[in-house]
Coordinates of C-alpha atoms in Angstrom, one line a residue:
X1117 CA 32.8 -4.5 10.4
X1118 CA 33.0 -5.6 14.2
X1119 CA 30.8 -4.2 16.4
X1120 CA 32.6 -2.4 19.2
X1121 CA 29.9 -0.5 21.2
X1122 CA 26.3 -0.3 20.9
X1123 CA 24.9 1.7 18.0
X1124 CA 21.7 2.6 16.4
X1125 CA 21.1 2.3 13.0
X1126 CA 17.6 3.7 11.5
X1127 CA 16.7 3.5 8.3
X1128 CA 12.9 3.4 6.2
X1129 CA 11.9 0.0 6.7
X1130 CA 8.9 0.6 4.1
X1131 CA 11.0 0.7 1.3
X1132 CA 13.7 -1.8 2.4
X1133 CA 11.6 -4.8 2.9
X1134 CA 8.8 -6.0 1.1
X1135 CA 6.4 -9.3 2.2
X1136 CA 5.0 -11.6 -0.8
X1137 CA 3.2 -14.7 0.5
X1138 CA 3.6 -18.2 -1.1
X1139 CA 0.1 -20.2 -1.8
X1140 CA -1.1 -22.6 0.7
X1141 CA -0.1 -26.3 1.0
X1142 CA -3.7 -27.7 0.1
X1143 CA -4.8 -29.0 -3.5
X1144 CA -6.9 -26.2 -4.4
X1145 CA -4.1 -23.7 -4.2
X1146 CA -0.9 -25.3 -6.2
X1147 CA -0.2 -22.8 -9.3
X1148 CA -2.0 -20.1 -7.8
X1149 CA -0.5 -16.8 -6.7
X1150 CA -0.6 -16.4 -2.5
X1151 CA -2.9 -14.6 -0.2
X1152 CA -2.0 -13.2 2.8
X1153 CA -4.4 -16.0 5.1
X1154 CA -5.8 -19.4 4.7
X1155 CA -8.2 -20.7 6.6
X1156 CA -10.9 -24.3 6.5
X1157 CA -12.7 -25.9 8.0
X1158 CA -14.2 -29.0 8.5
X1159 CA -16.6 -30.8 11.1
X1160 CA -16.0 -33.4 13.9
X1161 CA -17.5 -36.9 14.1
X1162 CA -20.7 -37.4 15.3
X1163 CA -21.5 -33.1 15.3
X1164 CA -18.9 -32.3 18.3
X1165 CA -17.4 -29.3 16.5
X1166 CA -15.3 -27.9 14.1
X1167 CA -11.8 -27.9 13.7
X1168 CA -10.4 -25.0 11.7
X1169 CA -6.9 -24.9 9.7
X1170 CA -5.1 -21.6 9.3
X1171 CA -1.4 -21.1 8.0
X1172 CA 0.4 -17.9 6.4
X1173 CA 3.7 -18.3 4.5
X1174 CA 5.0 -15.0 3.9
X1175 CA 8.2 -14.4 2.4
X1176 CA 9.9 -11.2 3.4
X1177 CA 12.7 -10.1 0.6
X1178 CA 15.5 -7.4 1.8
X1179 CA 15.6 -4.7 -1.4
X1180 CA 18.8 -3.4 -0.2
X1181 CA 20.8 -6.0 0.9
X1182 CA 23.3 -3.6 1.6
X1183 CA 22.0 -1.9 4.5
X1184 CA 21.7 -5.6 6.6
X1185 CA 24.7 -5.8 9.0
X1186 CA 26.0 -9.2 10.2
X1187 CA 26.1 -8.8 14.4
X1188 CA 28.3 -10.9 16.6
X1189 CA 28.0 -11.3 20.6
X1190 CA 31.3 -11.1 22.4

């Protein structure tokens, strides 16, 4: 369907997309289910800090693919 003129479509976000989150890319977490965060840390030579690792990998999945509309730009 081409998009002639600028329309609104709302619909319940809640129950068309849902997030899951894929495990971290260290050792400690391969064959484990996700968590929403990661974080580590670990200290700097000679006691001049700490540098600190975070990552999130969430996966967002569409339930109802058939409410997603494919937009073009003229």
């Amino acid at each position: 369907m081409p998009l002639t003129h600028l329309a609104t479509r709302i619909f319940d976000t809640a129950n068309t997309f849902r997030t899951h989150f894929a495990p971290a890319d260290f050792n400690e977490t391969a064959n484990t289910l996700g968590l929403p965060l990661y974080a580590k840390q670990e200290p700097r030579k000679f006691g001049r800090g700490t540098d600190l690792h975070t990552q999130q990998n969430p996966l967002p999945i569409c339930l109802r693919p058939e409410v997603l509309v494919k937009g073009t730009k003229a």
